[in-house]
Tab-separated table of C-alpha atoms and ligand atoms in Angstrom:
chain	number	residue	atom	x	y	z
A	103	UNK	CA	44.192	5.306	14.838
A	104	UNK	CA	42.908	8.547	13.323
A	105	UNK	CA	40.224	10.041	15.604
A	106	UNK	CA	37.379	9.899	13.097
A	107	UNK	CA	38.216	6.250	12.231
A	108	UNK	CA	38.234	5.435	15.947
A	109	UNK	CA	34.816	7.066	16.358
A	110	UNK	CA	33.470	5.068	13.413
A	111	UNK	CA	34.927	1.820	14.771
A	112	UNK	CA	33.400	2.476	18.204
A	113	UNK	CA	30.062	3.384	16.649
A	114	UNK	CA	29.911	0.169	14.606
A	115	UNK	CA	30.538	-1.885	17.767
A	116	UNK	CA	27.541	-0.441	19.600
A	117	UNK	CA	24.611	-2.809	19.187
A	118	UNK	CA	21.444	-1.186	17.830
A	119	UNK	CA	18.691	-0.531	20.352
A	120	UNK	CA	16.470	-3.145	18.680
A	121	UNK	CA	17.817	-6.600	17.709
A	122	UNK	CA	15.125	-7.116	15.082
A	123	UNK	CA	14.171	-4.297	12.708
A	124	UNK	CA	10.995	-2.406	13.558
A	125	UNK	CA	9.242	-1.883	10.220
A	126	UNK	CA	6.626	0.695	9.371
A	127	UNK	CA	3.431	-1.237	8.678
A	128	UNK	CA	4.754	-4.766	9.097
A	129	UNK	CA	2.029	-7.047	7.707
A	130	UNK	CA	-0.435	-8.553	10.160
A	131	UNK	CA	-0.163	-12.347	10.325
A	132	UNK	CA	-2.351	-13.537	13.188
A	133	UNK	CA	-4.788	-16.105	11.794
A	134	UNK	CA	-2.679	-18.805	10.156
A	135	UNK	CA	-5.217	-21.589	10.866
A	136	UNK	CA	-8.002	-19.484	9.322
A	137	UNK	CA	-5.902	-18.986	6.206
A	138	UNK	CA	-4.661	-22.571	5.889
A	139	UNK	CA	-8.095	-24.161	6.286
A	140	UNK	CA	-9.365	-21.961	3.446
A	141	UNK	CA	-6.276	-22.694	1.392
A	142	UNK	CA	-7.043	-26.446	1.695
A	143	UNK	CA	-10.555	-25.820	0.400
A	144	UNK	CA	-9.210	-23.901	-2.604
A	145	UNK	CA	-6.737	-26.696	-3.304
A	146	UNK	CA	-9.422	-29.377	-3.169
A	147	UNK	CA	-11.937	-27.388	-5.233
A	148	UNK	CA	-9.468	-26.705	-8.065
A	149	UNK	CA	-10.991	-23.256	-8.476
A	150	UNK	CA	-8.196	-20.717	-8.168
A	151	UNK	CA	-9.380	-17.450	-9.713
A	152	UNK	CA	-12.031	-15.803	-12.001
A	153	UNK	CA	-14.683	-14.695	-9.517
A	154	UNK	CA	-14.418	-17.817	-7.375
A	155	UNK	CA	-16.393	-18.598	-4.201
A	156	UNK	CA	-13.841	-17.054	-1.798
A	157	UNK	CA	-13.814	-13.776	-3.763
A	158	UNK	CA	-17.608	-13.688	-3.718
A	159	UNK	CA	-17.704	-14.478	0.004
A	160	UNK	CA	-15.159	-11.755	0.786
A	161	UNK	CA	-17.016	-9.184	-1.340
A	162	UNK	CA	-20.223	-9.839	0.599
A	163	UNK	CA	-18.452	-9.924	3.979
A	164	UNK	CA	-16.701	-6.602	3.296
A	165	UNK	CA	-19.865	-4.942	1.987
A	166	UNK	CA	-21.627	-6.022	5.205
A	167	UNK	CA	-18.760	-4.923	7.431
A	168	UNK	CA	-18.431	-1.510	5.789
A	169	UNK	CA	-22.197	-1.024	5.430
A	170	UNK	CA	-22.111	-0.375	1.675
A	171	UNK	CA	-24.110	-2.041	-1.079
A	172	UNK	CA	-21.273	-3.163	-3.355
A	173	UNK	CA	-17.675	-4.172	-2.836
A	174	UNK	CA	-15.838	-5.021	-6.054
A	175	UNK	CA	-12.508	-6.691	-5.329
A	176	UNK	CA	-9.475	-6.168	-7.545
A	177	UNK	CA	-5.893	-7.419	-7.780
A	178	UNK	CA	-4.528	-4.325	-5.983
A	179	UNK	CA	-5.569	-0.812	-4.965
A	180	UNK	CA	-4.065	0.807	-8.049
A	181	UNK	CA	-5.931	-1.577	-10.344
A	182	UNK	CA	-9.144	-0.824	-8.415
A	183	UNK	CA	-8.654	2.949	-8.862
A	184	UNK	CA	-7.893	2.387	-12.568
A	185	UNK	CA	-11.154	0.465	-13.019
A	186	UNK	CA	-13.053	3.307	-11.378
A	187	UNK	CA	-11.410	6.047	-13.466
A	188	UNK	CA	-12.305	4.069	-16.612
A	189	UNK	CA	-15.816	3.190	-15.498
A	190	UNK	CA	-16.577	6.852	-14.734
A	191	UNK	CA	-14.911	7.916	-18.009
A	192	UNK	CA	-12.943	10.648	-16.285
A	193	UNK	CA	-11.233	13.060	-18.651
A	194	UNK	CA	-9.872	16.615	-18.765
A	195	UNK	CA	-8.563	17.390	-15.284
A	196	UNK	CA	-8.899	15.656	-11.931
A	197	UNK	CA	-8.100	17.381	-8.632
A	198	UNK	CA	-6.177	15.369	-6.057
A	199	UNK	CA	-3.616	15.953	-3.313
A	200	UNK	CA	0.127	15.862	-4.009
A	201	UNK	CA	0.572	14.650	-0.432
A	202	UNK	CA	-0.396	11.038	-1.085
A	203	UNK	CA	0.951	7.912	-2.770
A	204	UNK	CA	1.966	8.485	-6.386
A	205	UNK	CA	-0.280	5.784	-7.897
A	206	UNK	CA	-3.391	7.865	-8.723
A	207	UNK	CA	-1.413	10.612	-10.482
A	208	UNK	CA	0.215	7.912	-12.618
A	209	UNK	CA	-3.126	6.316	-13.486
A	210	UNK	CA	-4.537	9.666	-14.619
A	211	UNK	CA	-1.457	10.652	-16.590
A	212	UNK	CA	-1.330	7.300	-18.373
A	213	UNK	CA	-4.924	7.962	-19.459
A	214	UNK	CA	-4.060	11.504	-20.674
A	215	UNK	CA	-6.058	13.049	-17.832
A	216	UNK	CA	-4.292	15.997	-16.185
A	217	UNK	CA	-3.698	15.567	-12.428
A	218	UNK	CA	-4.235	18.953	-10.788
A	219	UNK	CA	-2.603	18.977	-7.375
A	220	UNK	CA	-4.358	20.750	-4.522
A	221	UNK	CA	-2.727	21.628	-1.230
A	222	UNK	CA	-3.472	20.017	2.120
A	223	UNK	CA	-4.545	21.439	5.472
A	224	UNK	CA	-1.394	21.998	7.540
A	225	UNK	CA	-2.970	20.383	10.604
A	226	UNK	CA	-4.918	17.318	9.479
A	227	UNK	CA	-2.890	16.808	6.237
A	228	UNK	CA	-6.130	16.155	4.352
A	229	UNK	CA	-7.129	17.841	1.089
A	230	UNK	CA	-7.855	21.574	1.411
A	231	UNK	CA	-11.467	22.195	0.387
A	232	UNK	CA	-10.707	25.866	-0.223
A	233	UNK	CA	-7.875	25.101	-2.610
A	234	UNK	CA	-10.021	22.544	-4.472
A	235	UNK	CA	-12.701	25.205	-4.888
A	236	UNK	CA	-10.133	27.561	-6.425
A	237	UNK	CA	-8.876	24.871	-8.822
A	238	UNK	CA	-12.220	23.731	-10.279
A	239	UNK	CA	-12.628	24.646	-13.942
A	240	UNK	CA	-15.001	23.498	-16.652
A	241	UNK	CA	-12.418	20.819	-17.490
A	242	UNK	CA	-12.552	19.266	-14.010
A	243	UNK	CA	-14.158	15.817	-14.150
A	244	UNK	CA	-13.729	14.674	-10.518
A	245	UNK	CA	-12.076	15.193	-7.151
A	246	UNK	CA	-10.160	12.260	-5.681
A	247	UNK	CA	-9.497	12.939	-1.990
A	248	UNK	CA	-7.352	10.715	0.236
A	249	UNK	CA	-8.452	9.773	3.751
A	250	UNK	CA	-4.873	10.397	4.818
A	251	UNK	CA	-3.439	8.578	7.860
A	252	UNK	CA	-6.634	6.550	8.244
A	253	UNK	CA	-8.816	9.553	9.036
A	254	UNK	CA	-11.773	10.920	7.148
A	255	UNK	CA	-11.240	13.769	4.703
A	256	UNK	CA	-13.706	16.672	4.994
A	257	UNK	CA	-16.414	14.569	3.437
A	258	UNK	CA	-19.446	16.857	3.677
A	259	UNK	CA	-17.670	19.987	2.436
A	260	UNK	CA	-16.063	18.148	-0.470
A	261	UNK	CA	-19.412	16.563	-1.350
A	262	UNK	CA	-21.116	19.973	-1.383
A	263	UNK	CA	-18.365	21.329	-3.630
A	264	UNK	CA	-18.650	18.404	-6.065
A	265	UNK	CA	-22.457	18.549	-6.101
A	266	UNK	CA	-22.284	22.234	-7.000
A	267	UNK	CA	-19.794	21.534	-9.791
A	268	UNK	CA	-21.757	18.461	-10.971
A	269	UNK	CA	-18.747	16.149	-10.711
A	270	UNK	CA	-18.197	12.877	-8.848
A	271	UNK	CA	-16.347	12.744	-5.538
A	272	UNK	CA	-14.075	9.745	-5.093
A	273	UNK	CA	-12.151	8.777	-1.986
A	274	UNK	CA	-8.804	7.050	-1.898
A	275	UNK	CA	-9.440	5.025	1.247
A	276	UNK	CA	-6.185	3.024	0.997
A	277	UNK	CA	-5.210	4.108	4.536
A	278	UNK	CA	-8.635	4.056	6.027
A	279	UNK	CA	-10.013	0.557	6.581
A	280	UNK	CA	-11.908	0.510	9.869
A	281	UNK	CA	-12.011	4.306	10.260
A	282	UNK	CA	-15.293	6.167	10.617
A	283	UNK	CA	-16.974	9.479	9.936
A	284	UNK	CA	-19.933	10.479	12.089
A	285	UNK	CA	-19.993	6.927	13.424
A	286	UNK	CA	-20.266	5.363	9.940
A	287	UNK	CA	-17.504	3.267	8.418
A	288	UNK	CA	-15.560	4.864	5.582
A	289	UNK	CA	-16.277	3.048	2.332
A	290	UNK	CA	-19.824	4.313	1.894
A	291	UNK	CA	-19.167	7.953	0.997
A	292	UNK	CA	-18.918	9.863	-2.286
A	293	UNK	CA	-19.648	8.191	-5.610
A	294	UNK	CA	-17.199	5.447	-4.703
A	295	UNK	CA	-14.257	4.715	-2.406
A	296	UNK	CA	-11.124	2.755	-3.242
A	297	UNK	CA	-9.243	0.557	-0.778
A	298	UNK	CA	-5.786	-0.963	-0.950
A	299	UNK	CA	-5.446	-4.371	0.665
A	300	UNK	CA	-1.673	-4.430	0.186
A	301	UNK	CA	0.268	-6.448	2.781
A	302	UNK	CA	1.291	-3.220	4.534
A	303	UNK	CA	-2.292	-2.100	5.150
A	304	UNK	CA	-4.256	-2.577	8.379
A	305	UNK	CA	-6.568	-5.055	6.631
A	306	UNK	CA	-4.854	-6.952	3.819
A	307	UNK	CA	-5.127	-9.757	1.302
A	308	UNK	CA	-1.314	-9.944	0.631
A	309	UNK	CA	-1.971	-7.839	-2.506
A	310	UNK	CA	-5.450	-6.595	-3.312
A	311	UNK	CA	-7.871	-3.730	-3.442
A	312	UNK	CA	-11.530	-2.869	-3.846
A	313	UNK	CA	-13.995	-0.268	-5.012
A	314	UNK	CA	-16.988	0.216	-2.739
A	315	UNK	CA	-20.085	2.007	-3.980
A	316	UNK	CA	-23.830	2.222	-3.458
A	317	UNK	CA	-24.311	2.518	-7.247
A	318	UNK	CA	-25.650	-0.684	-8.935
A	319	UNK	CA	-24.772	0.202	-12.504
A	320	UNK	CA	-21.280	1.417	-11.560
A	321	UNK	CA	-20.620	-1.858	-9.698
A	322	UNK	CA	-21.790	-3.771	-12.747
A	323	UNK	CA	-19.438	-1.874	-15.036
A	324	UNK	CA	-16.510	-2.321	-12.643
A	325	UNK	CA	-17.082	-6.099	-12.629
A	326	UNK	CA	-17.086	-6.203	-16.421
A	327	UNK	CA	-14.016	-3.982	-16.699
A	328	UNK	CA	-11.968	-6.119	-14.308
A	329	UNK	CA	-12.596	-9.231	-16.465
A	330	UNK	CA	-11.795	-8.083	-20.024
A	331	UNK	CA	-15.358	-6.825	-20.587
A	332	UNK	CA	-16.790	-10.385	-20.495
A	333	UNK	CA	-20.441	-10.764	-19.536
A	334	UNK	CA	-20.886	-14.401	-20.599
A	335	UNK	CA	-18.674	-17.068	-22.124
A	336	UNK	CA	-17.759	-15.778	-25.598
A	337	UNK	CA	-19.480	-12.429	-24.992
A	338	UNK	CA	-17.506	-9.207	-24.554
A	339	UNK	CA	-19.627	-6.074	-24.064
A	340	UNK	CA	-16.938	-3.458	-23.538
A	341	UNK	CA	-13.204	-2.893	-23.385
A	342	UNK	CA	-11.732	-4.150	-20.142
A	343	UNK	CA	-8.619	-5.423	-18.434
A	344	UNK	CA	-7.515	-8.128	-16.045
A	345	UNK	CA	-7.789	-6.830	-12.487
A	346	UNK	CA	-9.183	-9.960	-10.835
A	347	UNK	CA	-8.353	-11.104	-7.330
A	348	UNK	CA	-7.331	-14.750	-6.892
A	349	UNK	CA	-8.885	-17.170	-4.402
A	350	UNK	CA	-5.731	-17.377	-2.266
A	351	UNK	CA	-5.729	-13.608	-1.804
A	352	UNK	CA	-9.408	-13.656	-0.865
A	353	UNK	CA	-8.723	-16.467	1.636
A	354	UNK	CA	-6.194	-14.240	3.424
A	355	UNK	CA	-8.787	-11.450	3.474
A	356	UNK	CA	-11.409	-13.730	5.035
A	357	UNK	CA	-8.903	-14.912	7.654
A	358	UNK	CA	-7.958	-11.324	8.502
A	359	UNK	CA	-11.586	-10.200	8.636
A	360	UNK	CA	-12.281	-12.934	11.196
A	361	UNK	CA	-9.768	-11.295	13.551
A	362	UNK	CA	-10.348	-7.651	12.623
A	363	UNK	CA	-11.618	-6.618	16.085
A	364	UNK	CA	-8.482	-8.013	17.701
A	365	UNK	CA	-6.287	-6.299	15.086
A	366	UNK	CA	-8.030	-2.941	15.564
A	367	UNK	CA	-7.802	-3.182	19.366
A	368	UNK	CA	-4.045	-3.932	19.363
A	369	UNK	CA	-3.499	-1.189	16.767
A	370	UNK	CA	-5.185	1.278	19.115
A	371	UNK	CA	-3.074	0.115	22.088
A	372	UNK	CA	0.048	0.838	20.079
A	373	UNK	CA	-1.253	4.270	19.006
A	374	UNK	CA	-2.147	5.159	22.607
A	375	UNK	CA	1.342	4.142	23.767
A	376	UNK	CA	2.874	6.575	21.250
A	377	UNK	CA	0.387	9.252	22.265
A	378	UNK	CA	1.560	8.888	25.885
A	379	UNK	CA	5.260	8.405	25.173
A	380	UNK	CA	5.711	11.246	22.680
A	381	UNK	CA	3.848	13.818	24.737
A	382	UNK	CA	6.882	14.683	26.865
A	383	UNK	CA	9.357	14.853	23.962
A	384	UNK	CA	9.893	18.392	22.767
A	385	UNK	CA	10.021	18.814	19.002
A	386	UNK	CA	8.141	15.628	18.051
A	387	UNK	CA	4.444	16.125	17.421
A	388	UNK	CA	2.180	13.130	16.827
A	389	UNK	CA	-0.236	14.414	14.182
A	390	UNK	CA	-3.555	13.898	15.882
A	391	UNK	CA	-6.792	13.012	14.143
A	392	UNK	CA	-9.599	15.513	13.759
A	393	UNK	CA	-11.737	13.343	16.018
A	394	UNK	CA	-9.713	10.648	17.690
A	395	UNK	CA	-12.506	8.086	17.819
A	396	UNK	CA	-12.765	8.105	14.030
A	397	UNK	CA	-9.231	7.094	13.088
A	398	UNK	CA	-8.204	3.466	12.664
A	399	UNK	CA	-5.046	4.315	14.698
A	400	UNK	CA	-2.817	2.543	12.184
A	401	UNK	CA	-0.478	5.341	11.140
A	402	UNK	CA	1.944	7.123	13.447
A	403	UNK	CA	2.771	10.346	11.552
A	404	UNK	CA	5.092	12.632	13.471
A	405	UNK	CA	6.265	16.164	12.614
A	406	UNK	CA	9.832	17.011	13.552
A	407	UNK	CA	10.558	20.541	14.772
A	408	UNK	CA	14.307	20.889	14.259
A	409	UNK	CA	14.664	23.894	16.559
A	410	UNK	CA	13.130	22.058	19.514
A	411	UNK	CA	14.285	18.498	18.850
A	412	UNK	CA	17.859	19.432	18.034
A	413	UNK	CA	18.139	17.603	14.728
A	414	UNK	CA	16.501	17.663	11.331
A	415	UNK	CA	13.944	15.130	10.179
A	416	UNK	CA	16.560	13.494	7.943
A	417	UNK	CA	19.128	13.296	10.744
A	418	UNK	CA	16.509	11.675	12.954
A	419	UNK	CA	15.640	9.144	10.229
A	420	UNK	CA	19.330	8.245	9.784
A	421	UNK	CA	19.884	7.897	13.554
A	422	UNK	CA	16.810	5.710	13.980
A	423	UNK	CA	17.818	3.464	11.086
A	424	UNK	CA	21.153	2.876	12.881
A	425	UNK	CA	19.064	1.644	15.820
A	426	UNK	CA	17.036	-0.725	13.595
A	427	UNK	CA	13.947	1.481	13.702
A	428	UNK	CA	13.074	1.694	10.019
A	429	UNK	CA	10.914	4.826	9.997
A	430	UNK	CA	9.785	6.180	6.595
A	431	UNK	CA	9.407	9.654	5.065
A	432	UNK	CA	5.839	9.261	3.771
A	433	UNK	CA	5.053	11.253	1.613
A	434	UNK	CA	8.301	12.898	0.685
A	435	UNK	CA	8.648	14.549	-1.698
A	436	UNK	CA	5.065	15.503	-2.637
A	437	UNK	CA	3.976	14.000	-5.957
A	438	UNK	CA	4.216	17.444	-7.589
A	439	UNK	CA	7.962	17.397	-6.861
A	440	UNK	CA	8.588	13.976	-8.427
A	441	UNK	CA	10.371	13.905	-11.792
A	442	UNK	CA	7.370	13.135	-14.029
A	443	UNK	CA	5.264	15.931	-12.522
A	444	UNK	CA	7.814	18.622	-11.765
A	445	UNK	CA	8.032	20.238	-15.155
A	446	UNK	CA	5.882	20.702	-18.203
A	447	UNK	CA	2.834	22.603	-19.212
A	448	UNK	CA	0.334	23.244	-16.462
A	449	UNK	CA	2.645	21.961	-13.767
A	450	UNK	CA	3.552	25.148	-11.933
A	451	UNK	CA	2.586	24.325	-8.412
A	452	UNK	CA	2.368	26.327	-5.283
A	453	UNK	CA	1.595	23.961	-2.469
A	454	UNK	CA	3.146	25.505	0.650
A	455	UNK	CA	1.509	23.219	3.212
A	456	UNK	CA	2.405	20.102	1.221
A	457	UNK	CA	6.035	21.218	0.936
A	458	UNK	CA	6.209	22.153	4.619
A	459	UNK	CA	4.675	18.918	5.886
A	460	UNK	CA	6.573	16.626	3.530
A	461	UNK	CA	9.898	18.131	4.640
A	462	UNK	CA	9.141	17.491	8.329
A	463	UNK	CA	7.117	14.281	8.363
A	464	UNK	CA	8.315	10.925	9.564
A	465	UNK	CA	6.110	7.855	9.920
A	466	UNK	CA	6.889	5.512	12.806
A	467	UNK	CA	6.192	1.791	12.975
A	468	UNK	CA	2.560	1.257	13.969
A	469	UNK	CA	-0.129	-1.401	13.920
A	470	UNK	CA	-0.865	-4.745	15.506
A	471	UNK	CA	2.495	-6.366	14.820
A	472	UNK	CA	4.065	-4.014	17.383
A	473	UNK	CA	3.861	-4.320	21.168
A	474	UNK	CA	3.330	-1.609	23.757
A	475	UNK	CA	6.739	-2.363	25.401
A	476	UNK	CA	8.388	-1.854	21.953
A	477	UNK	CA	6.776	1.573	21.731
A	478	UNK	CA	7.802	2.501	25.287
A	479	UNK	CA	11.436	1.547	24.552
A	480	UNK	CA	11.345	3.521	21.333
A	481	UNK	CA	9.978	6.609	23.102
A	482	UNK	CA	12.714	6.310	25.752
A	483	UNK	CA	15.290	6.176	22.957
A	484	UNK	CA	13.787	9.315	21.387
A	485	UNK	CA	13.839	11.068	24.737
A	486	UNK	CA	17.559	10.281	25.126
A	487	UNK	CA	18.232	11.530	21.595
A	488	UNK	CA	16.366	14.727	22.315
A	489	UNK	CA	18.128	15.445	25.590
A	490	UNK	CA	21.547	14.882	23.926
A	491	UNK	CA	20.766	17.140	21.006
A	492	UNK	CA	18.452	19.762	22.389
A	493	UNK	CA	19.805	23.243	21.795
B	44	T4K	N1	-3.258	5.217	-2.228
B	44	T4K	C1	-2.531	5.333	-1.100
B	44	T4K	C2	-2.798	6.455	-0.171
B	44	T4K	C3	-1.539	4.370	-0.806
B	44	T4K	O1	-0.807	4.474	0.323
B	44	T4K	C4	-1.320	3.298	-1.706
B	44	T4K	C5	-0.294	2.317	-1.453
B	44	T4K	C6	-2.128	3.223	-2.869
B	44	T4K	C7	-3.092	4.210	-3.095
B	44	T4K	C8	-1.979	2.132	-3.870
B	44	T4K	O2	-2.414	0.871	-3.376
B	44	T4K	P1	-1.723	-0.528	-3.906
B	44	T4K	O3	-1.776	-0.510	-5.408
B	44	T4K	O4	-0.314	-0.582	-3.372
B	44	T4K	O5	-2.614	-1.610	-3.328
B	44	T4K	C9	4.243	0.715	0.144
B	44	T4K	C10	3.182	-0.179	-0.459
B	44	T4K	O6	3.710	-1.011	-1.486
B	44	T4K	C11	2.011	0.571	-1.013
B	44	T4K	O7	0.943	-0.353	-1.091
B	44	T4K	C12	1.617	1.692	-0.083
B	44	T4K	N2	0.544	2.515	-0.548
B	44	T4K	C13	2.820	2.595	0.186
B	44	T4K	C14	2.507	3.756	1.075
B	44	T4K	O8	3.785	1.809	0.840
B	44	T4K	P2	6.703	1.122	-0.430
B	44	T4K	O9	7.444	1.179	-1.714
B	44	T4K	O10	6.937	2.180	0.565
B	44	T4K	O11	6.832	-0.359	0.214
B	44	T4K	P3	8.017	-1.069	0.968
B	44	T4K	O12	8.311	-2.356	0.280
B	44	T4K	O13	9.147	-0.143	1.174
B	44	T4K	O14	7.382	-1.448	2.382
B	44	T4K	C15	6.895	-0.502	3.304
B	44	T4K	C16	7.184	-0.989	4.724
B	44	T4K	O15	6.555	-2.227	5.020
B	44	T4K	C17	8.655	-1.207	5.040
B	44	T4K	O16	8.831	-0.750	6.361
B	44	T4K	C18	8.836	-2.721	4.975
B	44	T4K	C19	7.501	-3.257	5.409
B	44	T4K	N3	7.109	-4.511	4.758
B	44	T4K	C20	6.740	-4.473	3.449
B	44	T4K	C21	6.323	-5.613	2.816
B	44	T4K	C22	5.893	-5.584	1.355
B	44	T4K	C23	7.118	-5.673	5.469
B	44	T4K	O17	7.489	-5.685	6.663
B	44	T4K	N4	6.678	-6.834	4.845
B	44	T4K	C24	6.269	-6.855	3.549
B	44	T4K	O18	5.848	-7.917	3.035
B	44	T4K	O19	5.152	1.116	-0.819
């Protein structure tokens, strides 16, 4: 047999280190009885959607949990952000990071609002306040900052900047359920915050999302907008869409909220195990939070230093996939490098930190569906890879 074929044949016979795939952000599924008992109630009540009792109960429970006056649920996080952009009548230009999920840039572009991408801080990966300041013009209608990796953005500095410019500050809190700033839950800052309750999020409703805000009239508008502009039977006050959450989705949210302390505690155990295990591995840096106590510990973002680890980020990803560890390159490439945003008027971007970080970042499996022994085995595997490949 030709040598390279022999190598391949031998390689394919080696069992992967993990029998079952380790997924990034595998959905939490811990409270089946809590979900099924609510599902029975929905079934018996024959009320399945359109602002039903479970949706109302979850809105109140989340508002209480987050310590904010209003929580307006929506069918997903993107729909929730779309409602907010429409309700605030954003136009002109909106400043946002390129190092985030692509959904907000799409929402703006579809509405003929120009997304203006600001760079991130190379350490925390959150939006650079300085770069936002430089990008504000008289066309800027808002800043939408992401609480990246479940950690607060620089809330006070961004708020001061927006107050000075007379524009609203919005937070994309899709990553950040359960995280805090100055001891207070995220969800209560800026003009409004937007959550994703997608299955892959720390707190989820299968699919879902929400806008949280202290503003009564904004909450009112959001509720109208998510239901075609209806205010009464046969009465439509404004243009709107369908962004409603169904009762089954809300039931999953209520079941997950019942066990949120347990979920957060296990999520932290997993994070701490990575923190310990990765410390001794040269060339892999767990991106730490600004203040550890304020993260929700859900994301395990790691920067790969090729010179010290002995392989590139992409080689590491490929090697881990062979071992059934399905790490992801979030967020690579930055949104500004994606086809719809790369060219065209006004799209010359210079975002060195975004480009740097997105070429080196790899996100490891995290969250409550993992166990500490899984993480220890994974760190041992990484250590072996490093010692084989180290220069
Ligand atoms: N803002 C930010 C910062 C966001 O991260 C997101 C969404 C949004 C806004 C928008 O919110 P939504 O409109 O989605 O509510 C996933 C999610 O679909 C998306 O919600 C999420 N961010 C994004 C970062 O990740 P993909 O295309 O990477 O998903 P997928 O199918 O590859 O799954 C990710 C991982 O989860 C894989 O390891 C597989 C695992 N998985 C996934 C699903 C759906 C499971 O184990 N079970 C499952 O049921 O976008």
